[in-house]
mmCIF file of C-alpha atoms in Angstrom:
data_model
loop_
_atom_site.group_PDB
_atom_site.id
_atom_site.type_symbol
_atom_site.label_atom_id
_atom_site.label_comp_id
_atom_site.label_asym_id
_atom_site.label_seq_id
_atom_site.Cartn_x
_atom_site.Cartn_y
_atom_site.Cartn_z
ATOM 1 C CA MET A 1 12.626 -31.597 1.965
ATOM 2 C CA SER A 2 12.389 -29.832 5.334
ATOM 3 C CA ARG A 3 9.271 -27.880 6.229
ATOM 4 C CA ARG A 4 11.244 -24.611 6.252
ATOM 5 C CA SER A 5 12.738 -25.157 2.788
ATOM 6 C CA GLY A 6 9.345 -26.208 1.460
ATOM 7 C CA ILE A 7 7.800 -22.931 2.623
ATOM 8 C CA LEU A 8 10.622 -20.948 1.010
ATOM 9 C CA GLU A 9 10.270 -22.781 -2.314
ATOM 10 C CA PHE A 10 6.524 -22.130 -2.259
ATOM 11 C CA ALA A 11 7.040 -18.404 -1.633
ATOM 12 C CA VAL A 12 9.734 -18.064 -4.317
ATOM 13 C CA LEU A 13 7.545 -19.765 -6.917
ATOM 14 C CA GLY A 14 4.616 -17.541 -5.937
ATOM 15 C CA LEU A 15 6.586 -14.326 -6.259
ATOM 16 C CA LEU A 16 8.107 -15.349 -9.587
ATOM 17 C CA ARG A 17 4.636 -16.178 -10.862
ATOM 18 C CA GLU A 18 3.966 -12.444 -10.674
ATOM 19 C CA SER A 19 7.120 -11.462 -12.592
ATOM 20 C CA PRO A 20 10.746 -12.553 -13.178
ATOM 21 C CA MET A 21 13.238 -11.216 -10.618
ATOM 22 C CA HIS A 22 16.891 -11.441 -9.699
ATOM 23 C CA GLY A 23 18.087 -12.672 -6.321
ATOM 24 C CA TYR A 24 18.246 -9.324 -4.567
ATOM 25 C CA GLU A 25 14.720 -8.416 -5.650
ATOM 26 C CA LEU A 26 13.459 -11.784 -4.448
ATOM 27 C CA ARG A 27 15.121 -11.419 -1.060
ATOM 28 C CA LYS A 28 13.707 -7.928 -0.644
ATOM 29 C CA ARG A 29 10.175 -9.078 -1.495
ATOM 30 C CA LEU A 30 10.460 -12.044 0.859
ATOM 31 C CA ASN A 31 11.626 -9.734 3.655
ATOM 32 C CA THR A 32 9.057 -6.985 3.155
ATOM 33 C CA SER A 33 5.958 -8.836 1.916
ATOM 34 C CA LEU A 34 6.384 -12.092 3.816
ATOM 35 C CA GLY A 35 7.471 -11.277 7.350
ATOM 36 C CA VAL A 36 8.097 -14.938 8.139
ATOM 37 C CA PHE A 37 11.244 -14.730 5.976
ATOM 38 C CA ARG A 38 12.693 -11.490 7.297
ATOM 39 C CA ALA A 39 15.541 -13.278 9.114
ATOM 40 C CA PHE A 40 16.724 -15.564 6.304
ATOM 41 C CA SER A 41 19.974 -15.008 4.400
ATOM 42 C CA TYR A 42 21.324 -15.139 0.868
ATOM 43 C CA GLY A 43 22.964 -18.402 1.848
ATOM 44 C CA THR A 44 19.485 -19.851 2.295
ATOM 45 C CA LEU A 45 17.953 -18.361 -0.856
ATOM 46 C CA TYR A 46 20.597 -19.380 -3.394
ATOM 47 C CA PRO A 47 20.497 -23.146 -2.723
ATOM 48 C CA CYS A 48 16.718 -22.928 -2.961
ATOM 49 C CA LEU A 49 16.934 -21.205 -6.354
ATOM 50 C CA LYS A 50 19.447 -23.767 -7.611
ATOM 51 C CA THR A 51 17.142 -26.601 -6.534
ATOM 52 C CA LEU A 52 14.181 -25.037 -8.318
ATOM 53 C CA VAL A 53 16.278 -24.618 -11.475
ATOM 54 C CA ALA A 54 17.451 -28.241 -11.273
ATOM 55 C CA ASN A 55 13.827 -29.379 -10.938
ATOM 56 C CA GLY A 56 12.920 -27.496 -14.121
ATOM 57 C CA TRP A 57 10.611 -25.075 -12.319
ATOM 58 C CA LEU A 58 12.821 -22.020 -12.920
ATOM 59 C CA ILE A 59 15.240 -20.928 -15.612
ATOM 60 C CA GLU A 60 18.153 -18.531 -15.265
ATOM 61 C CA GLU A 61 18.500 -15.651 -17.711
ATOM 62 C CA PRO A 62 21.114 -12.878 -17.898
ATOM 63 C CA GLY A 63 19.928 -9.483 -16.701
ATOM 64 C CA ASN A 64 18.881 -7.352 -19.654
ATOM 65 C CA THR A 65 18.384 -3.943 -18.058
ATOM 66 C CA THR A 66 20.461 -0.963 -19.176
ATOM 67 C CA GLU A 67 21.953 -0.702 -15.703
ATOM 68 C CA ASP A 68 23.110 -4.335 -15.807
ATOM 69 C CA ALA A 69 24.497 -4.034 -19.305
ATOM 70 C CA LEU A 70 26.495 -0.863 -18.620
ATOM 71 C CA GLY A 71 27.499 -1.584 -15.065
ATOM 72 C CA ALA A 72 28.988 -5.049 -15.482
ATOM 73 C CA PRO A 73 31.952 -4.103 -17.747
ATOM 74 C CA LEU A 74 32.791 -1.055 -15.630
ATOM 75 C CA THR A 75 32.784 -2.853 -12.305
ATOM 76 C CA GLY A 76 34.129 -6.196 -13.478
ATOM 77 C CA ARG A 77 31.092 -7.865 -11.979
ATOM 78 C CA ARG A 78 28.810 -10.281 -13.725
ATOM 79 C CA ALA A 79 25.360 -9.075 -14.742
ATOM 80 C CA LYS A 80 22.623 -10.107 -12.365
ATOM 81 C CA ILE A 81 20.901 -13.394 -13.115
ATOM 82 C CA VAL A 82 17.138 -13.155 -13.547
ATOM 83 C CA TYR A 83 14.964 -16.087 -12.490
ATOM 84 C CA ARG A 84 11.865 -16.861 -14.518
ATOM 85 C CA LEU A 85 9.084 -19.352 -13.769
ATOM 86 C CA THR A 86 8.690 -22.134 -16.344
ATOM 87 C CA ALA A 87 5.413 -23.714 -17.432
ATOM 88 C CA GLU A 88 6.290 -26.721 -15.254
ATOM 89 C CA GLY A 89 7.006 -24.377 -12.347
ATOM 90 C CA LYS A 90 3.653 -22.665 -12.744
ATOM 91 C CA GLU A 91 1.891 -26.026 -12.792
ATOM 92 C CA HIS A 92 3.781 -27.128 -9.687
ATOM 93 C CA PHE A 93 2.864 -23.913 -7.873
ATOM 94 C CA GLU A 94 -0.796 -24.415 -8.786
ATOM 95 C CA GLN A 95 -0.605 -27.866 -7.214
ATOM 96 C CA LEU A 96 0.912 -26.422 -4.052
ATOM 97 C CA LEU A 97 -1.822 -23.766 -3.897
ATOM 98 C CA SER A 98 -4.505 -26.456 -3.977
ATOM 99 C CA GLN A 99 -3.110 -28.352 -0.969
ATOM 100 C CA THR A 100 -5.064 -27.997 2.272
ATOM 101 C CA GLY A 101 -3.301 -30.517 4.516
ATOM 102 C CA PRO A 102 -2.206 -29.894 8.118
ATOM 103 C CA ASP A 103 0.991 -28.088 7.061
ATOM 104 C CA ALA A 104 -1.154 -25.278 5.643
ATOM 105 C CA TYR A 105 -2.427 -24.485 9.151
ATOM 106 C CA GLU A 106 0.943 -24.221 10.915
ATOM 107 C CA ASP A 107 2.215 -20.792 11.929
ATOM 108 C CA GLU A 108 4.917 -20.171 9.313
ATOM 109 C CA HIS A 109 3.273 -22.009 6.440
ATOM 110 C CA PHE A 110 -0.101 -20.373 7.036
ATOM 111 C CA ALA A 111 1.441 -16.905 6.803
ATOM 112 C CA ALA A 112 3.004 -17.770 3.435
ATOM 113 C CA ARG A 113 -0.204 -19.387 2.183
ATOM 114 C CA PHE A 114 -2.261 -16.375 3.225
ATOM 115 C CA ALA A 115 0.061 -14.028 1.342
ATOM 116 C CA PHE A 116 -0.946 -15.798 -1.888
ATOM 117 C CA PHE A 117 -4.669 -16.098 -1.186
ATOM 118 C CA GLY A 118 -5.267 -13.700 -4.075
ATOM 119 C CA GLN A 119 -4.069 -16.485 -6.385
ATOM 120 C CA THR A 120 -6.016 -19.213 -4.568
ATOM 121 C CA SER A 121 -9.540 -20.449 -5.293
ATOM 122 C CA ARG A 122 -12.213 -19.620 -2.739
ATOM 123 C CA ASP A 123 -12.940 -23.218 -1.756
ATOM 124 C CA VAL A 124 -9.266 -23.794 -0.938
ATOM 125 C CA ARG A 125 -9.088 -20.515 0.990
ATOM 126 C CA MET A 126 -12.060 -21.628 3.060
ATOM 127 C CA ARG A 127 -10.522 -24.993 3.929
ATOM 128 C CA VAL A 128 -7.228 -23.390 4.945
ATOM 129 C CA LEU A 129 -8.922 -20.698 7.042
ATOM 130 C CA GLU A 130 -11.192 -23.198 8.778
ATOM 131 C CA GLY A 131 -8.268 -25.537 9.411
ATOM 132 C CA ARG A 132 -6.227 -22.693 10.887
ATOM 133 C CA ARG A 133 -9.117 -21.646 13.120
ATOM 134 C CA SER A 134 -9.603 -25.205 14.355
ATOM 135 C CA ARG A 135 -5.887 -25.515 15.111
ATOM 136 C CA LEU A 136 -5.878 -22.252 17.088
ATOM 137 C CA GLU A 137 -9.023 -23.168 19.012
ATOM 138 C CA GLU A 138 -7.313 -26.384 20.095
ATOM 139 C CA ARG A 139 -4.228 -24.405 21.120
ATOM 140 C CA LEU A 140 -6.341 -21.909 23.031
ATOM 141 C CA GLU A 141 -8.114 -24.648 24.975
ATOM 142 C CA LYS A 142 -4.785 -26.194 25.979
ATOM 143 C CA MET A 143 -3.501 -22.791 27.105
ATOM 144 C CA ARG A 144 -6.591 -22.224 29.246
ATOM 145 C CA LEU A 145 -6.302 -25.652 30.878
ATOM 146 C CA SER A 146 -2.597 -25.127 31.543
ATOM 147 C CA LEU A 147 -3.210 -21.715 33.060
ATOM 148 C CA ALA A 148 -5.969 -23.068 35.303
ATOM 149 C CA ARG A 149 -3.628 -25.787 36.619
ATOM 150 C CA THR A 150 -0.588 -23.582 37.223
ATOM 151 C CA ARG A 151 -2.112 -20.196 38.094
ATOM 152 C CA GLU A 152 -1.377 -20.466 41.829
ATOM 153 C CA ARG A 153 2.301 -21.284 41.231
ATOM 154 C CA LEU A 154 3.029 -18.417 38.826
ATOM 155 C CA ASP A 155 4.320 -14.977 39.729
ATOM 156 C CA ASP A 156 2.499 -11.923 38.400
ATOM 157 C CA TYR A 157 4.793 -11.378 35.402
ATOM 158 C CA THR A 158 4.704 -14.975 34.200
ATOM 159 C CA LEU A 159 0.946 -14.965 34.614
ATOM 160 C CA GLU A 160 0.654 -11.759 32.598
ATOM 161 C CA LEU A 161 2.835 -13.249 29.852
ATOM 162 C CA GLN A 162 0.562 -16.275 29.581
ATOM 163 C CA ARG A 163 -2.490 -14.044 29.458
ATOM 164 C CA HIS A 164 -0.871 -12.006 26.704
ATOM 165 C CA GLY A 165 -0.264 -15.178 24.694
ATOM 166 C CA MET A 166 -3.882 -16.233 25.101
ATOM 167 C CA GLU A 167 -5.139 -12.818 24.040
ATOM 168 C CA SER A 168 -2.988 -12.976 20.886
ATOM 169 C CA VAL A 169 -4.511 -16.329 19.935
ATOM 170 C CA GLU A 170 -8.017 -15.077 20.709
ATOM 171 C CA ARG A 171 -7.469 -12.051 18.456
ATOM 172 C CA GLU A 172 -6.380 -14.246 15.565
ATOM 173 C CA VAL A 173 -9.406 -16.501 16.035
ATOM 174 C CA ARG A 174 -11.683 -13.456 15.842
ATOM 175 C CA TRP A 175 -9.817 -12.275 12.729
ATOM 176 C CA LEU A 176 -10.240 -15.715 11.140
ATOM 177 C CA ASN A 177 -13.952 -15.699 11.963
ATOM 178 C CA GLU A 178 -14.322 -12.407 10.100
ATOM 179 C CA LEU A 179 -12.413 -13.711 7.088
ATOM 180 C CA ILE A 180 -14.440 -16.915 6.972
ATOM 181 C CA GLU A 181 -17.674 -14.944 7.184
ATOM 182 C CA SER A 182 -16.550 -12.749 4.287
ATOM 183 C CA GLU A 183 -15.561 -15.768 2.201
ATOM 184 C CA ARG A 184 -18.918 -17.452 2.818
ATOM 185 C CA ALA A 185 -20.733 -14.282 1.825
ATOM 186 C CA GLY A 186 -18.647 -13.993 -1.346
ATOM 187 C CA ARG A 187 -17.158 -10.669 -0.283
ATOM 188 C CA ASP A 188 -13.670 -9.329 -0.934
ATOM 189 C CA LEU A 189 -11.534 -8.168 2.012
ATOM 190 C CA ASN A 190 -12.778 -4.608 1.499
ATOM 191 C CA GLY A 191 -16.371 -5.783 2.049
ATOM 192 C CA SER A 192 -17.570 -5.543 -1.574
ATOM 193 C CA SER A 193 -19.239 -8.465 -3.283
ATOM 194 C CA SER A 194 -17.123 -10.190 -5.896
ATOM 195 C CA GLY A 195 -20.092 -11.739 -7.675
ATOM 196 C CA GLU A 196 -18.005 -14.851 -8.370
ATOM 197 C CA PRO A 197 -18.066 -17.006 -5.233
ATOM 198 C CA ALA A 198 -16.209 -19.941 -6.783
ATOM 199 C CA SER A 199 -13.872 -18.218 -9.227
ATOM 200 C CA ARG A 200 -10.077 -18.089 -9.120
ATOM 201 C CA ASP A 201 -8.631 -14.710 -8.273
ATOM 202 C CA THR A 202 -5.496 -13.751 -10.176
ATOM 203 C CA THR A 203 -4.441 -10.771 -8.103
ATOM 204 C CA SER A 204 -1.937 -10.932 -5.277
ATOM 205 C CA GLY A 205 -3.126 -8.108 -3.051
ATOM 206 C CA ALA A 206 -3.868 -10.317 -0.061
ATOM 207 C CA SER A 207 -0.382 -9.919 1.318
ATOM 208 C CA GLY A 208 -1.414 -6.613 2.866
ATOM 209 C CA GLY A 209 -3.395 -8.552 5.465
ATOM 210 C CA LEU A 210 -0.626 -10.987 6.299
ATOM 211 C CA PRO A 211 -0.348 -11.594 10.050
ATOM 212 C CA ARG A 212 3.283 -11.172 11.048
ATOM 213 C CA PRO A 213 5.244 -10.249 14.151
ATOM 214 C CA GLY A 214 5.946 -6.610 14.945
ATOM 215 C CA GLY A 215 9.149 -4.751 14.307
ATOM 216 C CA ASP A 216 10.820 -3.522 11.157
ATOM 217 C CA PRO A 217 12.601 -5.926 8.822
ATOM 218 C CA ARG A 218 16.342 -5.813 8.812
ATOM 219 C CA PRO A 219 17.765 -3.365 6.251
ATOM 220 C CA ASP A 220 18.658 -4.877 2.907
ATOM 221 C CA THR A 221 22.167 -4.601 1.605
ATOM 222 C CA PRO A 222 22.358 -4.723 -2.185
ATOM 223 C CA ASP A 223 25.442 -6.898 -2.290
ATOM 224 C CA ASP A 224 24.254 -9.740 -4.479
ATOM 225 C CA THR A 225 26.285 -9.359 -7.655
ATOM 226 C CA ALA A 226 25.970 -12.900 -8.946
ATOM 227 C CA THR A 227 22.208 -12.926 -9.084
#
């Protein structure tokens, strides 16, 4: 499995853990809630869903909404397929949530992991945050050394671009420091004390703090009739 497909499978399982959805709903949630996926296509999502079904982690069910039931005969289109997480899929997702290896610290995977921190235990959140901070501190040191070596050979615009990149990394390190401090103090993101420093959170509200690049996601086109 490639790293990119692994991240997508993780995100799909996490979203379906909240509620069953059909393909268009999934794509919209991936685009709007998880900015790392805003450029992916239906052609990427469907093979992923089929793989998850084949592994026994999802099941396909016919859409049962009034709109699906009435619209399909009139348009000649099939009712949308709804994807539901199985017990095995939930168990597999829980295993993925508990992993804190190096992949969890990489740019794309970290963004997806952070989006589901509300479903992750505090000790795992701490290990992922500290690993991410360590990775960025290493990156920042390399950037500083590179800039010191090449500063005299760079024009003003290239130099400014490198400075901008360093400032972006420095901002994320500061942000991570604040999150780690809050986790250690047993506080929620809003600053209130949870009173349960080692408990598992079952909400999924952490996606609001997801670090993602600027710009609006591409508009969705509701053209998925098979799912």
